[in-house]
PDB file of C-alpha atoms in Angstrom:
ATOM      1  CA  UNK Y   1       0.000   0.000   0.000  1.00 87.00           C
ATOM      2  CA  UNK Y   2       1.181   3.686  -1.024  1.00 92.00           C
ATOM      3  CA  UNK Y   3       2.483   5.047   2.219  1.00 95.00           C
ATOM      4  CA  UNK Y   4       0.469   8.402   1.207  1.00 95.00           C
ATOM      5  CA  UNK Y   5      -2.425   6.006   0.810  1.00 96.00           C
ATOM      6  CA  UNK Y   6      -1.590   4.582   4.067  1.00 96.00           C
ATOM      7  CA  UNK Y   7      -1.443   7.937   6.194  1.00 97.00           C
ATOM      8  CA  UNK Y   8      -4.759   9.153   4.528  1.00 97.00           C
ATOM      9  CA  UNK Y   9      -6.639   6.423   5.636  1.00 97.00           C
ATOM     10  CA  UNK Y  10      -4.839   6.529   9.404  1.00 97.00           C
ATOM     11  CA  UNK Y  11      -5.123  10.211  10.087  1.00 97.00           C
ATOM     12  CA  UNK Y  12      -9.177   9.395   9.317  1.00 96.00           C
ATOM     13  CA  UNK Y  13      -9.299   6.705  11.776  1.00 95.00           C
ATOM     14  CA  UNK Y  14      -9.057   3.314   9.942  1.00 97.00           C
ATOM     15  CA  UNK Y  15      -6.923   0.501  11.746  1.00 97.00           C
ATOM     16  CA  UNK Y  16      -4.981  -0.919   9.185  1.00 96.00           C
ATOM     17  CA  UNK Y  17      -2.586  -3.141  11.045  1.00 96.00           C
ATOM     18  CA  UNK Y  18      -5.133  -5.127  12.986  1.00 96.00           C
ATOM     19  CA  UNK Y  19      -7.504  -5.354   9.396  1.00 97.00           C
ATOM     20  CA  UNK Y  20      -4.936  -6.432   7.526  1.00 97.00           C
ATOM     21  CA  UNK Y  21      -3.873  -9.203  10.445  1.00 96.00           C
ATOM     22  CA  UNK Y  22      -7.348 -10.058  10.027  1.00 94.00           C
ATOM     23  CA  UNK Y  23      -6.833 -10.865   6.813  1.00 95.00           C
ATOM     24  CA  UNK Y  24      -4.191 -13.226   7.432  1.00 96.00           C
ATOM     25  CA  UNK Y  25      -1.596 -10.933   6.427  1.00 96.00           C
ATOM     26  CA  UNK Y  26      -2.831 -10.079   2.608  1.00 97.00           C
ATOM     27  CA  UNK Y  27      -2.792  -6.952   2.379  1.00 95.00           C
ATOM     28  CA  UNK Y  28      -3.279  -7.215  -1.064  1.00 95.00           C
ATOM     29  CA  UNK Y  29      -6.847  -8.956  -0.165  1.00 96.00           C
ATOM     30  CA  UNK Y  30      -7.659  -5.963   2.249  1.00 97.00           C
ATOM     31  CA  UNK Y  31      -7.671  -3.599  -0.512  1.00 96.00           C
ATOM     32  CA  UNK Y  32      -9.925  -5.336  -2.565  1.00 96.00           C
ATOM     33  CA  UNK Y  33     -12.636  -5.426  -0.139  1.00 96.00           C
ATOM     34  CA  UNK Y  34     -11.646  -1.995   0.526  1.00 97.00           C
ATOM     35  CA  UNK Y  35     -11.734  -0.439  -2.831  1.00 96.00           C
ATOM     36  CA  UNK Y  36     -15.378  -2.043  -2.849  1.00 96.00           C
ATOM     37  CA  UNK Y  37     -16.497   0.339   0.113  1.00 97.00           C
ATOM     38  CA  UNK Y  38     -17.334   3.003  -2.487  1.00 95.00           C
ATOM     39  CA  UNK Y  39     -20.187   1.033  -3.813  1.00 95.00           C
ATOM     40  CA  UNK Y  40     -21.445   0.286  -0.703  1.00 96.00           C
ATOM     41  CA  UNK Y  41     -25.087   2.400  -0.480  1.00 97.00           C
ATOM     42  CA  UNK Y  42     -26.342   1.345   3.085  1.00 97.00           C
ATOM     43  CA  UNK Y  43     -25.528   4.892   3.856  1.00 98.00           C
ATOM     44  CA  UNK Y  44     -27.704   6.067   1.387  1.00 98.00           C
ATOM     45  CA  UNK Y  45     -30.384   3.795   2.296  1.00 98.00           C
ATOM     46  CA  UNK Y  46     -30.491   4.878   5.592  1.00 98.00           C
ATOM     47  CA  UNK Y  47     -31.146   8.529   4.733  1.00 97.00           C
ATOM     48  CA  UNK Y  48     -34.009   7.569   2.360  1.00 98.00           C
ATOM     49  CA  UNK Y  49     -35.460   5.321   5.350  1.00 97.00           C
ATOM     50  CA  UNK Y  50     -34.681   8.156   7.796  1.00 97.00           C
ATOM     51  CA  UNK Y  51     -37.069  10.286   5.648  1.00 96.00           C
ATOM     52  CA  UNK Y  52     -39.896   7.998   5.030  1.00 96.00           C
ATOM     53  CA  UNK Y  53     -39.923   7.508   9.073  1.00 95.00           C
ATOM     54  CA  UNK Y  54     -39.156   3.790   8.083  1.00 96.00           C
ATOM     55  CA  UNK Y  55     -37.258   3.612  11.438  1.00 96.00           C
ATOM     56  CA  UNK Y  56     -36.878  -0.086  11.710  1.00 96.00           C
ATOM     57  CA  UNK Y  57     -35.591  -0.325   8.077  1.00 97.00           C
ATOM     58  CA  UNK Y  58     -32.927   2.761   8.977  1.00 97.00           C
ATOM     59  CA  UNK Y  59     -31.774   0.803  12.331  1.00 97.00           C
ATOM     60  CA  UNK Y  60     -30.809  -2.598   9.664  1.00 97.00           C
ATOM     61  CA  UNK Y  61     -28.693   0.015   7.281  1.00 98.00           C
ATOM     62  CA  UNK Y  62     -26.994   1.362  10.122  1.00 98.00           C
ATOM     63  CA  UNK Y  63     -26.285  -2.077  12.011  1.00 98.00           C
ATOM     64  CA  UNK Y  64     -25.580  -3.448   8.594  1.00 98.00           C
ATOM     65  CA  UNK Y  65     -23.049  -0.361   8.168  1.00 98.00           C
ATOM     66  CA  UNK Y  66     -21.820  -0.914  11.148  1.00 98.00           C
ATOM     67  CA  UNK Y  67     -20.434  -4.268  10.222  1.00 97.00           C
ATOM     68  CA  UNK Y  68     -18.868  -3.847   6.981  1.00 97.00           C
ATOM     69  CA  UNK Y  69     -17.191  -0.803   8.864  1.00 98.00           C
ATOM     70  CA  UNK Y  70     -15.703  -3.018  11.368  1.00 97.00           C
ATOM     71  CA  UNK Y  71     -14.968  -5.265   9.202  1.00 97.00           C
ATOM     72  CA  UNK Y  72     -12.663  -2.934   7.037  1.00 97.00           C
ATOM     73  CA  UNK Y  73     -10.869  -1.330   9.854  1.00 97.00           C
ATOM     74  CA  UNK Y  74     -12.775   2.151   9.287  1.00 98.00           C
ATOM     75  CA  UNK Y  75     -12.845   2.200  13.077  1.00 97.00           C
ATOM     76  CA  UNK Y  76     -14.976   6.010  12.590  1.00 98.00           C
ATOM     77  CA  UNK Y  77     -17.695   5.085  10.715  1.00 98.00           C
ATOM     78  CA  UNK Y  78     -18.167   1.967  12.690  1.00 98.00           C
ATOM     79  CA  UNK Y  79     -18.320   3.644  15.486  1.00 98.00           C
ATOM     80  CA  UNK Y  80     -20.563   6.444  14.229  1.00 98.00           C
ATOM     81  CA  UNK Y  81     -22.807   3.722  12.921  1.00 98.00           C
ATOM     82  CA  UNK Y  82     -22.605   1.922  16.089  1.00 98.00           C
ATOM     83  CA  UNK Y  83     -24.502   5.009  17.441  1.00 98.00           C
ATOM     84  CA  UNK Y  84     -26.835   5.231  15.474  1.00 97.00           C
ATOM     85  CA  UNK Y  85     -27.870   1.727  16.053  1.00 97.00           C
ATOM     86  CA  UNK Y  86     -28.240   2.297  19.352  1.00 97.00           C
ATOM     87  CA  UNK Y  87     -30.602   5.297  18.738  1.00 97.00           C
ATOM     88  CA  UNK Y  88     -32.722   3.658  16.654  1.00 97.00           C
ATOM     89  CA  UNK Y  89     -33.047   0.004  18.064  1.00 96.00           C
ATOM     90  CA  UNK Y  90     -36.479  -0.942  19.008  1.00 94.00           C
ATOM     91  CA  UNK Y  91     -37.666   2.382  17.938  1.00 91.00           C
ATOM     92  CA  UNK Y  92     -40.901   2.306  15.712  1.00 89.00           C
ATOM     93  CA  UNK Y  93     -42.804   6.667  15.616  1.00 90.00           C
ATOM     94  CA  UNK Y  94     -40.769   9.581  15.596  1.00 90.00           C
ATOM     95  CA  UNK Y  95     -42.189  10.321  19.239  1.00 92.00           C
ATOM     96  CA  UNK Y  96     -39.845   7.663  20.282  1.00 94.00           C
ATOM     97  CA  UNK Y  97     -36.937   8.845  18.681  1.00 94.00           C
ATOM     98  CA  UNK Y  98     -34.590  11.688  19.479  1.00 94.00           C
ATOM     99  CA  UNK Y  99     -34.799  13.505  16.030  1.00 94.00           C
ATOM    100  CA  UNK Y 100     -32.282  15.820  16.406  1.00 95.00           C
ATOM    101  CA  UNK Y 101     -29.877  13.549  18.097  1.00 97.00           C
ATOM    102  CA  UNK Y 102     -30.097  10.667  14.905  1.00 97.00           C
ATOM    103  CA  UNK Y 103     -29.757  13.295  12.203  1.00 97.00           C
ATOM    104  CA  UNK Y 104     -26.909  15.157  14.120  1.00 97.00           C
ATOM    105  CA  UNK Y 105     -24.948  11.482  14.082  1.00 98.00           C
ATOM    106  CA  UNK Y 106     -25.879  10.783  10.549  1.00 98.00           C
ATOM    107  CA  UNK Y 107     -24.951  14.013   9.472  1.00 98.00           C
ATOM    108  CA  UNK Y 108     -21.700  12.758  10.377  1.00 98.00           C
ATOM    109  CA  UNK Y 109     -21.464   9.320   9.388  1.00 98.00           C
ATOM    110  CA  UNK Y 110     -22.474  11.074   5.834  1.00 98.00           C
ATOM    111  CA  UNK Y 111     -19.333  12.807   6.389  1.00 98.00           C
ATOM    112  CA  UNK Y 112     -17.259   9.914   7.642  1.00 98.00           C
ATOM    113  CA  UNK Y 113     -18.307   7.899   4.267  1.00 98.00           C
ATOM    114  CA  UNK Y 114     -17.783  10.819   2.280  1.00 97.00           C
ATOM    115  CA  UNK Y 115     -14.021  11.762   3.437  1.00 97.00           C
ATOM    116  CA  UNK Y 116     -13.150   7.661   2.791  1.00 97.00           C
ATOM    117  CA  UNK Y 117     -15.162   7.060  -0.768  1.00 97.00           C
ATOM    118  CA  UNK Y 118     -13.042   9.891  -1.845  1.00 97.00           C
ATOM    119  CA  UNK Y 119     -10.049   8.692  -0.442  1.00 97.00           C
ATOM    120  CA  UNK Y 120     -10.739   5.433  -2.158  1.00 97.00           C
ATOM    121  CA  UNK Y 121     -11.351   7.366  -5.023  1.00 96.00           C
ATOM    122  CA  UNK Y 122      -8.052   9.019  -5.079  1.00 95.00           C
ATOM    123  CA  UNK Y 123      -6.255   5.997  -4.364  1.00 95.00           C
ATOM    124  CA  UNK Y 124      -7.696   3.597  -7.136  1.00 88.00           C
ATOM    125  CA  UNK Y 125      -5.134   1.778  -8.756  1.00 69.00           C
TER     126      UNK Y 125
END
């Protein structure tokens, strides 16, 4: 991996050293699966469920987020998404749901995905 590569996706939060372990060591592997973060649309999905008060629907984007997150090392978004989960779980009507506190986190997970699609983006081999 690019060492500029590397730092971008450090100084943003992503542990690379304990994803690429989990990947036996193939680093080369890693960034496959990582490259295909940038078509990954649960993000999207979520914001379009978020707006049609589909709450239950928003909480499986986020926890599904959440995973493929963790599972690249983005350690942020994850965690960000990990939040939201918890905001949402169980939660049906918006009178059960702080409003102000989901769209202030997903605000930022849009930014989180954001900042590493185009870091993908630059990076593309």
């Amino acid at each position: 991996m690019d060492e500029g590569f590397k730092k971008q996706l450090l100084d943003n939060g992503a542990d690379i050293e304990t994803t690429v372990n989990r990947f036996m060591g193939n680093e080369g592997l890693y960034l496959k699966f990582l490259m295909k973060f940038q078509d990954d649309r649960h993000y999207e999905s979520l914001e379009k469920n978020l707006e049609e008060q589909k709450y239950e629907d928003a909480f499986n984007d986020a926890h599904t987020l959440k995973g493929v997150a963790a599972n690249l090392g983005l350690d942020t978004i994850s965690n960000a998404s990990s939040k939201l989960t918890e905001l949402l779980r169980g939660k049906k009507t918006p009178d059960e749901i702080d409003l102000e506190q989901v769209e202030s986190v997903k605000q930022h997970l849009g930014e989180l995905c954001h900042i590493f699609r185009k870091i993908l983006a630059e990076n593309k081999s």
